[in-house]
Each structure stands twice: as C-alpha cells, then as structure tokens.
PDB file of C-alpha atoms in Angstrom:
ATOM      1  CA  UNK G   1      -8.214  44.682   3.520  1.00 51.00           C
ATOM      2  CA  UNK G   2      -5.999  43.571   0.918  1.00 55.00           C
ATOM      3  CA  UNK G   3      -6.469  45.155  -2.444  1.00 73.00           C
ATOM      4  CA  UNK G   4      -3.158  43.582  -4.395  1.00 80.00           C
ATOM      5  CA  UNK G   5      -3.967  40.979  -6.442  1.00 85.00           C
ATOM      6  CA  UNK G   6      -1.695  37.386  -6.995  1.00 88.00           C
ATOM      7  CA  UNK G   7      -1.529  35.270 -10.208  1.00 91.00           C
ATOM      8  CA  UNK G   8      -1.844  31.815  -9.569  1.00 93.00           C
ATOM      9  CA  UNK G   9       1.219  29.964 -10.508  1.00 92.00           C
ATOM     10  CA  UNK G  10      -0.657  26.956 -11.711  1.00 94.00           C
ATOM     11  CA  UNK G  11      -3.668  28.838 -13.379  1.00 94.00           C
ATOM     12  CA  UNK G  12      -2.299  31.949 -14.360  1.00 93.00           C
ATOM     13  CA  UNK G  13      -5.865  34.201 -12.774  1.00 93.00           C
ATOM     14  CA  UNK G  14      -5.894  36.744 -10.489  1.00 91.00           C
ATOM     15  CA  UNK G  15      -7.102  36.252  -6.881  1.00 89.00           C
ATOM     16  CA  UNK G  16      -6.631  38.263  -3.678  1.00 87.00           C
ATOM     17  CA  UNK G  17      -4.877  36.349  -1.356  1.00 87.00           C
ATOM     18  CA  UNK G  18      -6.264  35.500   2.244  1.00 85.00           C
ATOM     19  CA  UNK G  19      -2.320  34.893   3.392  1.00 81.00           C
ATOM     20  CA  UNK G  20      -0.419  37.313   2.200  1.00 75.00           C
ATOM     21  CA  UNK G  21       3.156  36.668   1.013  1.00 77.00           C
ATOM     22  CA  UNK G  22       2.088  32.995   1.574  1.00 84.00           C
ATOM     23  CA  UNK G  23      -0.367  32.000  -1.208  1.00 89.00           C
ATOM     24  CA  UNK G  24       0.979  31.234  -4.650  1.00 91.00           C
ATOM     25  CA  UNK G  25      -2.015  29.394  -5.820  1.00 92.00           C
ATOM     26  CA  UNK G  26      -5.481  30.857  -6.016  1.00 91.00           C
ATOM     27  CA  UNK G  27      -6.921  27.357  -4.696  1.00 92.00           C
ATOM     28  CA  UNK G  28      -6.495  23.857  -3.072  1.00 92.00           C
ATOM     29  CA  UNK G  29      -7.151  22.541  -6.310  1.00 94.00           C
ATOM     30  CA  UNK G  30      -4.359  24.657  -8.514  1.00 94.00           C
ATOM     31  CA  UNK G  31      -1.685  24.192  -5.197  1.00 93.00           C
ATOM     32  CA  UNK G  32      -2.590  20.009  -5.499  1.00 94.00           C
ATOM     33  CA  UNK G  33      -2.128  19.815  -9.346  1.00 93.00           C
ATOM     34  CA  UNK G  34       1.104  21.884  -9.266  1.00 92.00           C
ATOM     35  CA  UNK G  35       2.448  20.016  -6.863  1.00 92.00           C
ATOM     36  CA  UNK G  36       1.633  16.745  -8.861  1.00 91.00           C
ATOM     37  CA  UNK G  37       2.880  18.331 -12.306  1.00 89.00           C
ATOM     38  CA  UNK G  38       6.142  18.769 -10.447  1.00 87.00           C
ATOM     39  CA  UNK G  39       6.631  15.282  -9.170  1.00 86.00           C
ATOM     40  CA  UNK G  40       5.526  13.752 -12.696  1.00 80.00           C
ATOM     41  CA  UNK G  41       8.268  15.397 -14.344  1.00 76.00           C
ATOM     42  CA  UNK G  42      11.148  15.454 -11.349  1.00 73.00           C
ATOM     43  CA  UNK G  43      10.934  12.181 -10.442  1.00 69.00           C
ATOM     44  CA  UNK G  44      13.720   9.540 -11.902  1.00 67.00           C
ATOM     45  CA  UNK G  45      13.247   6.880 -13.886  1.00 61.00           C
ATOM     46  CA  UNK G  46      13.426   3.465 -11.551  1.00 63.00           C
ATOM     47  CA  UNK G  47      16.306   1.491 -12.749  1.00 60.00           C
ATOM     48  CA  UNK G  48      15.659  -2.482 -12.048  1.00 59.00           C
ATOM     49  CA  UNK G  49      19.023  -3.005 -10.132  1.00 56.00           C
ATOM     50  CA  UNK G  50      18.242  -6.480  -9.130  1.00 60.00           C
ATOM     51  CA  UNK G  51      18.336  -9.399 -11.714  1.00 58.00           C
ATOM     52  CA  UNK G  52      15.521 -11.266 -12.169  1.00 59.00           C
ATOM     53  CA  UNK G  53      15.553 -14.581 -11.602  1.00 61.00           C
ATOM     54  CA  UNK G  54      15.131 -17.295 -14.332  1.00 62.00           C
ATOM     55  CA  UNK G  55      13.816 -20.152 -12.757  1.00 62.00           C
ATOM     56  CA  UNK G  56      14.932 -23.440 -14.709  1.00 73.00           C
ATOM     57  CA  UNK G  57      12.788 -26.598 -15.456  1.00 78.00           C
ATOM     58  CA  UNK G  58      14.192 -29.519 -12.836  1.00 83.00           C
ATOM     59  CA  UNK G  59      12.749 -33.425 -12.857  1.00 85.00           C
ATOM     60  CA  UNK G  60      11.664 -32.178  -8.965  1.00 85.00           C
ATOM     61  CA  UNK G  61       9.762 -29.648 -10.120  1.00 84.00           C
ATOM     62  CA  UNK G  62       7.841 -30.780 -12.892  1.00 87.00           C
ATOM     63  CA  UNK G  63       7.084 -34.093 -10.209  1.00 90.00           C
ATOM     64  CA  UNK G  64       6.196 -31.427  -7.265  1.00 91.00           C
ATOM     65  CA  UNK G  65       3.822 -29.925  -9.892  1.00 91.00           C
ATOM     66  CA  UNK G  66       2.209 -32.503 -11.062  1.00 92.00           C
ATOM     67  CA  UNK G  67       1.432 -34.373  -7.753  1.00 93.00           C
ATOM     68  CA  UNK G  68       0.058 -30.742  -6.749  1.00 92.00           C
ATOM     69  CA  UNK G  69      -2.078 -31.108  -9.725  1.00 93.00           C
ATOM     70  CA  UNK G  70      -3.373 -34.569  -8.891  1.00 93.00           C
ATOM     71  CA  UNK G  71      -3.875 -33.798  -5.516  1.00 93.00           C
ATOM     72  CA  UNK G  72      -6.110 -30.839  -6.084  1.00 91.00           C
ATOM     73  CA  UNK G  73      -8.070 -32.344  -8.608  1.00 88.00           C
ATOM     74  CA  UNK G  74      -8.660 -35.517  -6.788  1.00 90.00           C
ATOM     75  CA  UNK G  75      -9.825 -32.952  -3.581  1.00 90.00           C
ATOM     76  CA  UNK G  76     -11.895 -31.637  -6.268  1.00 87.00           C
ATOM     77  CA  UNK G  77     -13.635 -34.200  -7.352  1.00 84.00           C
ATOM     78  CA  UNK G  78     -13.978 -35.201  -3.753  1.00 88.00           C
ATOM     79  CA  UNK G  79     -15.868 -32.393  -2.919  1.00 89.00           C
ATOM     80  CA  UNK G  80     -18.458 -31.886  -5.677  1.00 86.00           C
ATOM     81  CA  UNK G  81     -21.569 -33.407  -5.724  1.00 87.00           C
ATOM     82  CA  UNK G  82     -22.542 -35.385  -8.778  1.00 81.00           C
ATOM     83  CA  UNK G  83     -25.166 -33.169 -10.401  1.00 82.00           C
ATOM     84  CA  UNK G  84     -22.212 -30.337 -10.480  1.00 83.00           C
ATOM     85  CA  UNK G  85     -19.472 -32.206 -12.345  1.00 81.00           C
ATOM     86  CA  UNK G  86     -19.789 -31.931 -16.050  1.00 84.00           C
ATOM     87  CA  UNK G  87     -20.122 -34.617 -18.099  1.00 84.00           C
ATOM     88  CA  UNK G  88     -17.505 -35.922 -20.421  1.00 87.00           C
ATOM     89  CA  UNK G  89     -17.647 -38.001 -23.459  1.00 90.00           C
ATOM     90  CA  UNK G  90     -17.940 -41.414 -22.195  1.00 89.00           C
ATOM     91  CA  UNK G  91     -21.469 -39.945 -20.202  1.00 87.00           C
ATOM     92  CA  UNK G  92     -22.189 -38.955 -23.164  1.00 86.00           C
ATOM     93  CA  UNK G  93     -21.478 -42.223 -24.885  1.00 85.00           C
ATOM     94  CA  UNK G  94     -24.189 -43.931 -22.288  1.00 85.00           C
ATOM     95  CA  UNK G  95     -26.567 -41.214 -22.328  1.00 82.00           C
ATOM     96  CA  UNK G  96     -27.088 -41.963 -26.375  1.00 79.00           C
ATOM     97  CA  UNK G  97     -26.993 -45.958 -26.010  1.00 77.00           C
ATOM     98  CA  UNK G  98     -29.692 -45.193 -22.857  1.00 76.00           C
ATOM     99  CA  UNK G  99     -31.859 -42.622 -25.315  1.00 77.00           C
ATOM    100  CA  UNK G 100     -32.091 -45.266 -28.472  1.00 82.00           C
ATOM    101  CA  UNK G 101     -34.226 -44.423 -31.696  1.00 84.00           C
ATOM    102  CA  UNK G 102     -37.363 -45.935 -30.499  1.00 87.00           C
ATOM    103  CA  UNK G 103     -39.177 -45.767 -26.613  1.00 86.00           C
ATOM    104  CA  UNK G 104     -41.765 -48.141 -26.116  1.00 89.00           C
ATOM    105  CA  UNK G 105     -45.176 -45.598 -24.807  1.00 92.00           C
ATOM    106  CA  UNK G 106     -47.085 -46.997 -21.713  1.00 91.00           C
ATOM    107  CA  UNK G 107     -50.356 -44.837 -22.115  1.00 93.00           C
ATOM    108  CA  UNK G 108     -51.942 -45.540 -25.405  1.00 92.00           C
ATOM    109  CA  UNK G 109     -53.064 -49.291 -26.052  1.00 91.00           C
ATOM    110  CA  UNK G 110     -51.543 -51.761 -28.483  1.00 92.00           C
ATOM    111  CA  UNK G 111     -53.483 -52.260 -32.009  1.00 92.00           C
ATOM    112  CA  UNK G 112     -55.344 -55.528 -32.774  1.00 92.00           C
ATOM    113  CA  UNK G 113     -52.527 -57.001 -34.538  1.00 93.00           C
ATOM    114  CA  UNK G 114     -50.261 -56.861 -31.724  1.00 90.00           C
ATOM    115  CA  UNK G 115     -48.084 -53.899 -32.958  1.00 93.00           C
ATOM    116  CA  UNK G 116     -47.133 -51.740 -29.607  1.00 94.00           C
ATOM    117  CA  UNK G 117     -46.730 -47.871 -29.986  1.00 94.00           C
ATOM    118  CA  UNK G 118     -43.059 -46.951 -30.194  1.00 92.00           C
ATOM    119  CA  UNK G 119     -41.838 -42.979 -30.329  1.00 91.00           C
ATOM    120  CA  UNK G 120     -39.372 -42.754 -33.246  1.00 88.00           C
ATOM    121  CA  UNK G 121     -36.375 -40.158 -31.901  1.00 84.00           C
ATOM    122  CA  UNK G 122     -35.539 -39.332 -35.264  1.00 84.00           C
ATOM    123  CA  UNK G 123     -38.955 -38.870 -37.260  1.00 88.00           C
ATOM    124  CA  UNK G 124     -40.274 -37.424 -33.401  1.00 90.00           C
ATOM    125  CA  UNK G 125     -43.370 -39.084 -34.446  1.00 93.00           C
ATOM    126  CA  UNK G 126     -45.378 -41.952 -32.976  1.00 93.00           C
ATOM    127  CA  UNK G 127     -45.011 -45.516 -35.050  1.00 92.00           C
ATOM    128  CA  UNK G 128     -46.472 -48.966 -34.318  1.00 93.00           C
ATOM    129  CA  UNK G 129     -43.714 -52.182 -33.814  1.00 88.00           C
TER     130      UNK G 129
END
C-alpha cells in the first residue's frame, strides 16, 4: 500500500494516489478545472481576418424588400380570421357612430305622453325622449 502522499496541482491538498507516478490531481474535478484554467489563459486571441461586408442600399433592394413586405402581409391578412385582426382607427371611427349617446330600451313601456325610454351613454342613466 502506498503511504507517500501527492499535492494536488490544482488544489494544493494532500491525497494518496491510486496511480502512482500518474496522478497529479487529487480528483476528476481538480484534473477538469486545471485543464480549463490552462486553455483560458493559453489560448490566442481570434483575429477577424476576413472583412466584413458592408452591404449598400440599391433601388433593387429596397423594391425586393418591400414587395416581400406586401406579400407577407397580404398572406397575413389572408390567413387570419376576422375576430383576430385588431382593429384600427377607422373601426374605431364606426364603432362610436354605431354606439351614439342615446339607445332606445325595448323592455320598459313608453309614458302617457308619448316620451320612449332612452339610455343616456354619458349620464349612464335612463331618460325619457
């Protein structure tokens, strides 16, 4: 049985080695994290040899982009069902000239002069026309 003990090289404890003359590290662990210590700090920094590209604004491109455009909004619209596509301000423009200030109510009777039960919008209130 082996009685001399190692230092780990990453750790710096003693351990009894199960290979002798092999083992430098006490553990898996301490021989993994050496090992990536060393290639943190040996490796060289990556020089960008190739140029980058600038890509330049052409009439063809700006056309090719905006027939792209147009094509995948009209595929869009295509494919969504009404109740999914927001609204936009003209909707809203006919949803307010559909929901005017007063809404004639069907369930409670007219008074004896005539007058028919309108809800106000505004004053959220019942009033007689």
């Amino acid at each position: 049985m082996e009685n001399y003990h190692y230092i780990c090289r990453y750790c710096k404890k003693e351990f009894i080695p199960k290979r002798r003359k092999v083992q430098k590290f006490c553990s898996t662990s301490c021989r993994v994290r050496s090992h990536q210590l060393s290639q943190k700090f040996n490796k060289p920094a990556k020089l960008n040899a190739e140029k980058t590209k600038i890509d330049q604004v052409s009439a063809a491109g700006v056309v090719n982009a905006a027939l792209g455009t147009t094509a995948a909004d009209l595929v869009k619209n295509l494919l969504t069902p009404e109740q999914s596509k927001s609204a936009t301000k003209a909707d809203l423009r006919r949803l307010e000239e559909l929901l005017q200030r007063y809404h004639k109510v069907e369930n409670i009777k007219s008074l004896s002069d005539g007058r028919a039960p309108y809800f106000d919008m505004q004053m959220k209130r019942i009033v007689y026309r």
